[in-house]
Tab-separated table of C-alpha atoms in Angstrom:
chain	number	residue	atom	x	y	z
A	1400	UNK	CA	7.415	-5.061	-87.150
A	1401	UNK	CA	6.058	-2.279	-89.361
A	1402	UNK	CA	2.718	-2.147	-91.182
A	1403	UNK	CA	2.401	-0.201	-94.448
A	1404	UNK	CA	-0.604	0.336	-96.707
A	1405	UNK	CA	0.021	1.315	-100.328
A	1406	UNK	CA	-3.038	2.701	-102.131
A	1407	UNK	CA	-2.150	2.818	-105.833
A	1408	UNK	CA	-4.000	1.770	-108.984
A	1409	UNK	CA	-1.106	2.046	-111.489
A	1410	UNK	CA	0.865	-1.168	-111.919
A	1411	UNK	CA	4.229	0.387	-112.856
A	1412	UNK	CA	4.040	3.036	-110.146
A	1413	UNK	CA	3.010	0.399	-107.591
A	1414	UNK	CA	5.999	-1.750	-108.533
A	1415	UNK	CA	8.380	1.190	-108.017
A	1416	UNK	CA	6.825	2.133	-104.669
A	1417	UNK	CA	7.130	-1.445	-103.391
A	1418	UNK	CA	10.740	-1.543	-104.571
A	1419	UNK	CA	11.565	1.637	-102.634
A	1420	UNK	CA	9.879	0.354	-99.472
A	1421	UNK	CA	11.487	-3.092	-99.438
A	1422	UNK	CA	14.919	-1.552	-100.058
A	1423	UNK	CA	14.768	-0.361	-96.424
A	1424	UNK	CA	16.098	-2.893	-93.927
A	1425	UNK	CA	13.265	-4.014	-91.670
A	1426	UNK	CA	10.500	-3.757	-94.275
A	1427	UNK	CA	9.517	-6.791	-96.344
A	1428	UNK	CA	6.603	-7.505	-98.666
A	1429	UNK	CA	4.745	-9.349	-95.896
A	1430	UNK	CA	4.607	-6.025	-93.979
A	1431	UNK	CA	2.819	-4.270	-96.857
A	1432	UNK	CA	-0.844	-4.357	-97.841
A	1433	UNK	CA	-1.869	-3.105	-101.288
A	1434	UNK	CA	-5.205	-1.495	-102.206
A	1435	UNK	CA	-5.949	-0.643	-105.841
A	1436	UNK	CA	-8.965	1.611	-105.175
A	1437	UNK	CA	-10.617	3.635	-102.389
A	1438	UNK	CA	-13.110	0.918	-101.447
A	1439	UNK	CA	-10.344	-1.661	-100.896
A	1440	UNK	CA	-8.335	0.849	-98.852
A	1441	UNK	CA	-11.292	1.466	-96.547
A	1442	UNK	CA	-11.677	-2.263	-95.953
A	1443	UNK	CA	-8.054	-2.470	-94.819
A	1444	UNK	CA	-8.459	0.584	-92.577
A	1445	UNK	CA	-11.414	-0.875	-90.705
A	1446	UNK	CA	-9.258	-3.363	-88.825
A	1447	UNK	CA	-5.572	-2.500	-89.289
A	1448	UNK	CA	-3.359	0.035	-87.543
A	1449	UNK	CA	-0.839	1.212	-90.151
A	1450	UNK	CA	2.406	3.008	-89.407
A	1451	UNK	CA	2.504	4.470	-92.918
A	1452	UNK	CA	0.101	4.845	-95.827
A	1453	UNK	CA	1.370	5.725	-99.315
A	1454	UNK	CA	-1.605	7.300	-101.097
A	1455	UNK	CA	-2.016	7.996	-104.808
A	1456	UNK	CA	-3.902	11.303	-105.044
A	1457	UNK	CA	-5.572	10.355	-108.346
A	1458	UNK	CA	-7.529	7.252	-107.391
A	1459	UNK	CA	-10.589	5.290	-108.578
A	1460	UNK	CA	-13.398	4.889	-106.011
A	1461	UNK	CA	-13.877	1.240	-106.995
A	1462	UNK	CA	-12.074	-1.236	-109.211
A	1463	UNK	CA	-14.569	-0.816	-112.064
A	1464	UNK	CA	-14.291	3.001	-112.222
A	1465	UNK	CA	-11.729	5.352	-113.763
A	1466	UNK	CA	-9.367	7.306	-111.486
A	1467	UNK	CA	-10.752	10.557	-110.069
A	1468	UNK	CA	-8.225	13.451	-109.891
A	1469	UNK	CA	-8.902	14.049	-106.181
A	1470	UNK	CA	-10.004	10.501	-105.309
A	1471	UNK	CA	-7.213	10.133	-102.764
A	1472	UNK	CA	-8.234	13.363	-101.029
A	1473	UNK	CA	-11.846	12.202	-100.833
A	1474	UNK	CA	-10.635	8.973	-99.256
A	1475	UNK	CA	-8.439	10.888	-96.810
A	1476	UNK	CA	-11.351	13.103	-95.731
A	1477	UNK	CA	-13.481	10.048	-95.026
A	1478	UNK	CA	-10.714	8.373	-93.012
A	1479	UNK	CA	-10.271	11.488	-90.873
A	1480	UNK	CA	-13.958	12.255	-90.363
A	1481	UNK	CA	-15.371	8.768	-89.793
A	1482	UNK	CA	-14.205	7.096	-86.620
A	1483	UNK	CA	-14.940	3.585	-87.911
A	1484	UNK	CA	-11.602	3.810	-89.714
A	1485	UNK	CA	-8.231	3.586	-87.998
A	1486	UNK	CA	-6.161	6.545	-89.200
A	1487	UNK	CA	-2.587	5.666	-90.200
A	1488	UNK	CA	0.180	7.147	-88.106
A	1489	UNK	CA	1.785	8.792	-91.160
A	1490	UNK	CA	0.487	9.451	-94.693
A	1491	UNK	CA	2.535	10.315	-97.772
A	1492	UNK	CA	0.684	11.417	-100.898
A	1493	UNK	CA	2.074	10.792	-104.379
A	1494	UNK	CA	1.104	12.551	-107.601
A	1495	UNK	CA	2.711	13.338	-110.930
A	1496	UNK	CA	0.473	16.370	-111.549
A	1497	UNK	CA	1.630	19.787	-110.191
A	1498	UNK	CA	-1.875	21.283	-109.966
A	1499	UNK	CA	-3.174	18.326	-107.956
A	1500	UNK	CA	-0.004	18.436	-105.827
A	1501	UNK	CA	-0.719	22.069	-104.879
A	1502	UNK	CA	-4.325	21.250	-103.965
A	1503	UNK	CA	-3.387	18.171	-101.960
A	1504	UNK	CA	-0.552	19.859	-100.057
A	1505	UNK	CA	-2.994	22.113	-98.175
A	1506	UNK	CA	-4.939	19.100	-96.921
A	1507	UNK	CA	-1.844	17.118	-95.995
A	1508	UNK	CA	-0.085	19.982	-94.243
A	1509	UNK	CA	-3.124	20.434	-92.017
A	1510	UNK	CA	-2.521	16.918	-90.689
A	1511	UNK	CA	1.314	17.334	-90.588
A	1512	UNK	CA	1.674	14.912	-93.524
A	1513	UNK	CA	3.413	15.344	-96.899
A	1514	UNK	CA	2.694	15.200	-100.614
A	1515	UNK	CA	5.581	14.179	-102.893
A	1516	UNK	CA	5.936	14.835	-106.590
A	1517	UNK	CA	6.198	11.520	-108.404
A	1518	UNK	CA	8.618	11.676	-111.339
A	1519	UNK	CA	9.466	8.511	-113.243
A	1520	UNK	CA	12.877	9.965	-114.127
A	1521	UNK	CA	13.815	10.933	-110.565
A	1522	UNK	CA	14.584	9.037	-107.366
A	1523	UNK	CA	13.967	11.991	-105.006
A	1524	UNK	CA	10.461	10.891	-104.046
A	1525	UNK	CA	11.661	7.356	-103.294
A	1526	UNK	CA	14.491	8.590	-101.090
A	1527	UNK	CA	12.059	10.729	-99.066
A	1528	UNK	CA	9.749	7.740	-98.554
A	1529	UNK	CA	12.733	5.682	-97.398
A	1530	UNK	CA	13.800	8.379	-94.899
A	1531	UNK	CA	10.317	8.464	-93.420
A	1532	UNK	CA	10.212	4.668	-93.208
A	1533	UNK	CA	13.619	4.486	-91.491
A	1534	UNK	CA	12.485	7.098	-88.966
A	1535	UNK	CA	9.336	5.128	-88.133
A	1536	UNK	CA	11.337	1.913	-87.742
A	1537	UNK	CA	13.868	3.648	-85.492
A	1538	UNK	CA	11.228	5.102	-83.183
A	1539	UNK	CA	9.462	1.743	-82.969
A	1540	UNK	CA	12.730	0.078	-81.912
A	1541	UNK	CA	13.134	2.715	-79.195
A	1542	UNK	CA	9.590	2.108	-77.992
A	1543	UNK	CA	8.472	5.676	-78.692
A	1544	UNK	CA	5.393	4.834	-80.734
A	1545	UNK	CA	2.093	5.549	-79.061
A	1546	UNK	CA	0.105	2.394	-78.382
A	1547	UNK	CA	-3.030	1.565	-80.322
A	1548	UNK	CA	-6.629	1.097	-79.254
A	1549	UNK	CA	-7.412	-2.492	-78.300
A	1550	UNK	CA	-11.137	-2.283	-77.461
A	1551	UNK	CA	-13.845	-0.289	-79.172
A	1552	UNK	CA	-15.982	0.694	-76.171
A	1553	UNK	CA	-15.746	0.472	-72.378
A	1554	UNK	CA	-18.948	1.081	-70.402
A	1555	UNK	CA	-18.958	2.254	-66.777
A	1556	UNK	CA	-21.885	2.441	-64.379
A	1557	UNK	CA	-21.971	3.605	-60.764
A	1558	UNK	CA	-24.377	0.896	-59.583
A	1559	UNK	CA	-24.621	-2.827	-60.168
A	1560	UNK	CA	-28.418	-2.522	-59.977
A	1561	UNK	CA	-30.303	-1.108	-61.742
A	1562	UNK	CA	-27.605	0.447	-63.995
A	1563	UNK	CA	-25.192	-2.334	-64.984
A	1564	UNK	CA	-27.993	-4.911	-64.956
A	1565	UNK	CA	-29.848	-2.781	-67.552
A	1566	UNK	CA	-26.737	-2.798	-69.761
A	1567	UNK	CA	-26.302	-6.555	-69.397
A	1568	UNK	CA	-29.968	-7.036	-70.329
A	1569	UNK	CA	-29.152	-5.817	-73.837
A	1570	UNK	CA	-29.122	-9.081	-75.861
A	1571	UNK	CA	-25.475	-8.966	-76.930
A	1572	UNK	CA	-24.362	-12.395	-75.630
A	1573	UNK	CA	-22.391	-11.020	-72.700
A	1574	UNK	CA	-19.589	-13.143	-71.246
A	1575	UNK	CA	-17.740	-12.773	-67.943
A	1576	UNK	CA	-14.216	-11.430	-68.349
A	1577	UNK	CA	-12.008	-12.147	-65.326
A	1578	UNK	CA	-8.761	-10.165	-65.130
A	1579	UNK	CA	-5.852	-11.483	-63.062
A	1580	UNK	CA	-5.166	-9.516	-59.861
A	1581	UNK	CA	-8.247	-7.310	-60.351
A	1582	UNK	CA	-11.342	-7.810	-58.182
A	1583	UNK	CA	-13.639	-5.884	-60.539
A	1584	UNK	CA	-16.068	-8.092	-62.457
A	1585	UNK	CA	-15.877	-7.229	-66.151
A	1586	UNK	CA	-18.251	-8.353	-68.898
A	1587	UNK	CA	-17.542	-8.424	-72.636
A	1588	UNK	CA	-19.379	-8.925	-75.915
A	1589	UNK	CA	-19.137	-8.386	-79.672
A	1590	UNK	CA	-21.733	-6.049	-81.156
A	1591	UNK	CA	-22.643	-5.811	-84.864
A	1592	UNK	CA	-23.052	-2.128	-85.717
A	1593	UNK	CA	-24.146	-0.694	-89.064
A	1594	UNK	CA	-20.659	-1.104	-90.568
A	1595	UNK	CA	-18.473	-3.369	-88.397
A	1596	UNK	CA	-18.411	-5.567	-85.315
A	1597	UNK	CA	-17.492	-3.691	-82.122
A	1598	UNK	CA	-15.841	-5.043	-78.975
A	1599	UNK	CA	-17.494	-3.849	-75.742
A	1600	UNK	CA	-16.444	-4.269	-72.093
A	1601	UNK	CA	-18.697	-3.201	-69.191
A	1602	UNK	CA	-18.290	-2.949	-65.402
A	1603	UNK	CA	-19.788	-1.239	-62.353
A	1604	UNK	CA	-17.795	0.866	-59.881
A	1605	UNK	CA	-17.317	-0.376	-56.338
A	1606	UNK	CA	-19.511	2.436	-54.993
A	1607	UNK	CA	-21.223	5.655	-56.024
A	1608	UNK	CA	-19.273	8.887	-56.334
A	1609	UNK	CA	-16.435	10.481	-58.259
A	1610	UNK	CA	-13.486	8.728	-56.555
A	1611	UNK	CA	-14.732	5.216	-57.361
A	1612	UNK	CA	-15.740	6.245	-60.895
A	1613	UNK	CA	-12.311	7.772	-61.539
A	1614	UNK	CA	-10.547	4.642	-60.279
A	1615	UNK	CA	-12.622	2.320	-62.479
A	1616	UNK	CA	-12.305	4.624	-65.498
A	1617	UNK	CA	-8.517	4.679	-65.248
A	1618	UNK	CA	-8.348	0.900	-64.701
A	1619	UNK	CA	-10.440	0.245	-67.796
A	1620	UNK	CA	-8.469	2.749	-69.893
A	1621	UNK	CA	-5.175	1.135	-68.867
A	1622	UNK	CA	-6.331	-2.479	-69.154
A	1623	UNK	CA	-8.501	-2.363	-72.281
A	1624	UNK	CA	-7.304	0.734	-74.204
A	1625	UNK	CA	-10.801	1.692	-75.446
A	1626	UNK	CA	-11.526	4.011	-78.343
A	1627	UNK	CA	-14.634	5.212	-76.462
A	1628	UNK	CA	-15.287	5.418	-72.731
A	1629	UNK	CA	-18.988	5.648	-71.878
A	1630	UNK	CA	-20.844	6.167	-68.623
A	1631	UNK	CA	-24.475	5.060	-68.427
A	1632	UNK	CA	-26.996	5.145	-65.616
A	1633	UNK	CA	-29.400	7.390	-63.746
A	1634	UNK	CA	-29.377	11.033	-62.704
A	1635	UNK	CA	-31.479	13.672	-61.022
A	1636	UNK	CA	-33.011	16.078	-63.515
A	1637	UNK	CA	-33.976	19.730	-63.282
A	1638	UNK	CA	-37.744	20.038	-63.161
A	1639	UNK	CA	-39.095	22.004	-66.098
A	1640	UNK	CA	-36.043	21.226	-68.234
A	1641	UNK	CA	-36.422	17.447	-68.583
A	1642	UNK	CA	-38.991	14.742	-67.888
A	1643	UNK	CA	-38.753	11.410	-66.101
A	1644	UNK	CA	-36.865	8.866	-68.191
A	1645	UNK	CA	-35.354	11.469	-70.539
A	1646	UNK	CA	-31.730	10.816	-71.485
A	1647	UNK	CA	-29.161	13.541	-70.763
A	1648	UNK	CA	-25.878	13.558	-72.682
A	1649	UNK	CA	-23.397	15.571	-70.634
A	1650	UNK	CA	-22.040	18.648	-72.423
A	1651	UNK	CA	-20.328	20.078	-70.460
A	1652	UNK	CA	-19.583	18.230	-67.236
A	1653	UNK	CA	-18.105	19.780	-64.086
A	1654	UNK	CA	-17.747	19.356	-60.312
A	1655	UNK	CA	-20.178	21.807	-58.768
A	1656	UNK	CA	-18.395	21.530	-55.393
A	1657	UNK	CA	-15.091	22.841	-56.721
A	1658	UNK	CA	-14.305	26.257	-55.271
A	1659	UNK	CA	-13.708	27.999	-51.935
A	1660	UNK	CA	-15.845	28.083	-48.795
A	1661	UNK	CA	-15.270	30.997	-46.439
A	1662	UNK	CA	-17.033	33.469	-44.149
A	1663	UNK	CA	-18.279	36.920	-45.033
A	1664	UNK	CA	-19.655	38.980	-42.135
A	1665	UNK	CA	-19.771	35.736	-40.146
A	1666	UNK	CA	-21.963	34.183	-42.827
A	1667	UNK	CA	-20.781	31.138	-44.802
A	1668	UNK	CA	-20.216	31.799	-48.495
A	1669	UNK	CA	-19.103	29.613	-51.393
A	1670	UNK	CA	-17.125	30.894	-54.349
A	1671	UNK	CA	-17.555	28.372	-57.152
A	1672	UNK	CA	-14.612	27.677	-59.475
A	1673	UNK	CA	-15.938	25.012	-61.858
A	1674	UNK	CA	-13.670	23.385	-64.430
A	1675	UNK	CA	-15.890	22.322	-67.299
A	1676	UNK	CA	-15.052	19.515	-69.734
A	1677	UNK	CA	-16.917	19.556	-73.025
A	1678	UNK	CA	-18.077	16.773	-75.280
A	1679	UNK	CA	-15.862	16.263	-78.353
A	1680	UNK	CA	-17.278	17.964	-81.440
A	1681	UNK	CA	-17.333	14.825	-83.583
A	1682	UNK	CA	-19.244	12.861	-80.940
A	1683	UNK	CA	-21.550	15.795	-80.342
A	1684	UNK	CA	-22.580	15.837	-84.012
A	1685	UNK	CA	-23.419	12.119	-83.936
A	1686	UNK	CA	-25.315	12.377	-80.652
A	1687	UNK	CA	-27.296	15.309	-82.018
A	1688	UNK	CA	-28.434	13.016	-84.807
A	1689	UNK	CA	-29.515	10.482	-82.184
A	1690	UNK	CA	-31.516	13.175	-80.357
A	1691	UNK	CA	-33.407	13.808	-83.608
A	1692	UNK	CA	-34.263	10.124	-84.120
A	1693	UNK	CA	-37.844	10.427	-82.869
A	1694	UNK	CA	-38.796	6.994	-84.190
A	1695	UNK	CA	-35.911	5.249	-82.469
A	1696	UNK	CA	-36.597	6.963	-79.138
A	1697	UNK	CA	-40.327	6.220	-79.383
A	1698	UNK	CA	-39.501	2.569	-79.996
A	1699	UNK	CA	-37.408	2.489	-76.809
A	1700	UNK	CA	-40.300	3.864	-74.775
A	1701	UNK	CA	-42.816	1.493	-76.396
A	1702	UNK	CA	-40.794	-1.561	-75.362
A	1703	UNK	CA	-40.997	-0.759	-71.636
A	1704	UNK	CA	-43.475	-3.301	-70.271
A	1705	UNK	CA	-45.267	-1.127	-67.707
A	1706	UNK	CA	-46.681	2.406	-67.500
A	1707	UNK	CA	-44.169	5.154	-68.268
A	1708	UNK	CA	-44.144	8.844	-69.302
A	1709	UNK	CA	-45.819	9.597	-72.655
A	1710	UNK	CA	-42.657	10.833	-74.424
A	1711	UNK	CA	-38.955	10.027	-74.399
A	1712	UNK	CA	-36.437	12.682	-75.394
A	1713	UNK	CA	-32.654	12.837	-75.511
A	1714	UNK	CA	-31.035	16.145	-74.531
A	1715	UNK	CA	-27.460	17.358	-74.969
A	1716	UNK	CA	-26.642	19.818	-72.221
A	1717	UNK	CA	-24.916	20.658	-68.937
A	1718	UNK	CA	-24.722	17.887	-66.332
A	1719	UNK	CA	-23.197	18.742	-62.955
A	1720	UNK	CA	-21.390	16.269	-60.701
A	1721	UNK	CA	-21.095	16.391	-56.908
A	1722	UNK	CA	-20.315	14.336	-53.837
A	1723	UNK	CA	-23.806	13.817	-52.415
A	1724	UNK	CA	-27.262	12.549	-53.310
A	1725	UNK	CA	-29.518	15.610	-53.404
A	1726	UNK	CA	-33.009	16.093	-52.012
A	1727	UNK	CA	-32.637	19.838	-51.384
A	1728	UNK	CA	-33.984	22.211	-54.071
A	1729	UNK	CA	-31.945	25.072	-52.528
A	1730	UNK	CA	-28.694	23.293	-53.438
A	1731	UNK	CA	-30.031	22.624	-56.926
A	1732	UNK	CA	-30.802	26.342	-57.254
A	1733	UNK	CA	-27.196	27.096	-56.319
A	1734	UNK	CA	-25.942	24.754	-59.013
A	1735	UNK	CA	-28.127	26.515	-61.561
A	1736	UNK	CA	-26.275	29.720	-60.692
A	1737	UNK	CA	-23.114	28.038	-62.017
A	1738	UNK	CA	-24.806	27.203	-65.321
A	1739	UNK	CA	-28.301	28.498	-65.974
A	1740	UNK	CA	-28.999	25.778	-68.577
A	1741	UNK	CA	-28.063	22.826	-66.360
A	1742	UNK	CA	-30.247	19.776	-67.091
A	1743	UNK	CA	-29.243	17.377	-64.335
A	1744	UNK	CA	-27.155	16.660	-61.260
A	1745	UNK	CA	-25.381	13.376	-60.472
A	1746	UNK	CA	-22.244	12.034	-58.775
A	1747	UNK	CA	-19.753	10.574	-61.282
A	1748	UNK	CA	-19.669	11.996	-64.829
A	1749	UNK	CA	-16.982	14.638	-64.286
A	1750	UNK	CA	-14.607	12.024	-62.849
A	1751	UNK	CA	-14.921	9.861	-65.963
A	1752	UNK	CA	-14.223	12.836	-68.245
A	1753	UNK	CA	-11.262	13.882	-66.095
A	1754	UNK	CA	-9.766	10.372	-65.988
A	1755	UNK	CA	-9.815	10.156	-69.785
A	1756	UNK	CA	-8.354	13.650	-70.106
A	1757	UNK	CA	-5.405	12.690	-67.864
A	1758	UNK	CA	-4.837	9.199	-69.320
A	1759	UNK	CA	-1.781	8.274	-71.333
A	1760	UNK	CA	-2.050	8.051	-75.108
A	1761	UNK	CA	-4.081	6.913	-76.904
A	1762	UNK	CA	-6.803	8.697	-74.961
A	1763	UNK	CA	-10.404	7.507	-75.328
A	1764	UNK	CA	-13.247	9.738	-76.438
A	1765	UNK	CA	-15.808	10.102	-73.631
A	1766	UNK	CA	-19.535	10.541	-73.503
A	1767	UNK	CA	-22.012	10.210	-70.631
A	1768	UNK	CA	-25.656	9.218	-71.164
A	1769	UNK	CA	-27.729	9.249	-67.975
A	1770	UNK	CA	-31.506	9.183	-67.667
A	1771	UNK	CA	-33.688	11.123	-65.271
A	1772	UNK	CA	-35.084	9.159	-62.310
A	1773	UNK	CA	-36.045	12.052	-59.957
A	1774	UNK	CA	-35.868	15.831	-59.573
A	1775	UNK	CA	-33.559	16.093	-56.511
A	1776	UNK	CA	-36.348	17.319	-54.242
A	1777	UNK	CA	-38.285	16.121	-51.201
A	1778	UNK	CA	-40.502	13.973	-53.438
A	1779	UNK	CA	-37.485	11.946	-54.573
A	1780	UNK	CA	-38.009	8.150	-54.494
A	1781	UNK	CA	-36.761	5.055	-56.327
A	1782	UNK	CA	-39.894	4.307	-58.369
A	1783	UNK	CA	-38.426	5.497	-61.711
A	1784	UNK	CA	-34.907	4.109	-61.348
A	1785	UNK	CA	-35.501	0.913	-63.325
A	1786	UNK	CA	-37.135	2.799	-66.205
A	1787	UNK	CA	-34.378	5.427	-66.264
A	1788	UNK	CA	-31.640	2.781	-66.241
A	1789	UNK	CA	-33.423	1.048	-69.109
A	1790	UNK	CA	-33.752	4.183	-71.279
A	1791	UNK	CA	-30.072	5.033	-70.722
A	1792	UNK	CA	-28.938	1.552	-71.786
A	1793	UNK	CA	-31.409	1.372	-74.689
A	1794	UNK	CA	-30.397	4.789	-76.052
A	1795	UNK	CA	-26.763	3.688	-75.892
A	1796	UNK	CA	-27.646	0.529	-77.798
A	1797	UNK	CA	-29.420	2.555	-80.477
A	1798	UNK	CA	-26.463	4.934	-80.773
A	1799	UNK	CA	-23.890	2.159	-80.992
A	1800	UNK	CA	-25.746	0.035	-83.509
A	1801	UNK	CA	-26.844	2.933	-85.716
A	1802	UNK	CA	-24.231	5.675	-85.473
A	1803	UNK	CA	-20.867	4.206	-84.381
């Protein structure tokens, strides 16, 4: 089956486009959705994964407005830039105006798409649409089409308590989600965000550390096909850089133990060779906006029922991952030599980033939000773990409901 969206406000042109599409074997009217303006198109693109979109470049923003010469390009920009919309696999632009065609071609070529010149006296444009449609149908029959996302967000934690329990305390009507032949206990819910309802699945790893986190990350990617993969929980912070309870968004993440250990003049020496994975630019921009939401962060702190630090901040910065719980400031100092701006040290984030990077298509976008519960020194204790797990989960809730 193929899914096509035609975005066209002109009745005669729409009729001809539909005629060209349904002339291809394997495409019928039931496979085609029609939007007559940009607003209607965006509604379709919230929930549907289209193989092909035919887009009129001159398009009205709403049904009660006149067409705008670059209305289709404005719509295309919004589809590409805002991740609430599901981008079509292929887009073909149509216009009868040479000047608009030249302008639109630059945008389309950047995405490896095409703009066709619509001429009522010619069939060339229709034949090119049919060739593209036949190609899509052929690749679908051969099973070469990349799968689609099936879940909006998967959440991973390293610990059942206090990390996953803090996530499940978010009042989202969580339900157990048993999966055949999988011992992991998954939980699911539907979350109303500012523009749509999001599907969320959450689970805790079997133990702390990068191996268990990588295993769970890959299982969730394969089973649920999430658009976003998120790790929440607690971390050690670097004293003087962050405060207790502060949320750290990892950017970049790396394994501080990656490198070579040898002897030099009978003295042990470690040559670090970190591989850093950065936060995606689009996510980074949204999370920066969250870090600037002083009112939202203050509200999170105010809802904690017992005494807590006077301020809550969210930082985007380096977060290092390693194999051990740290209480030695000398090791922390060594990690700071790998990245002088490091904000925290924990045991799983890099594995989650790496699992997503190595997953089959479609790959999820990853972000890690962990809150500071100690400073990896001899004074380390568990007294701030519940608060840190809470601020991590609450900041994630704020981000999801307000920015996703």
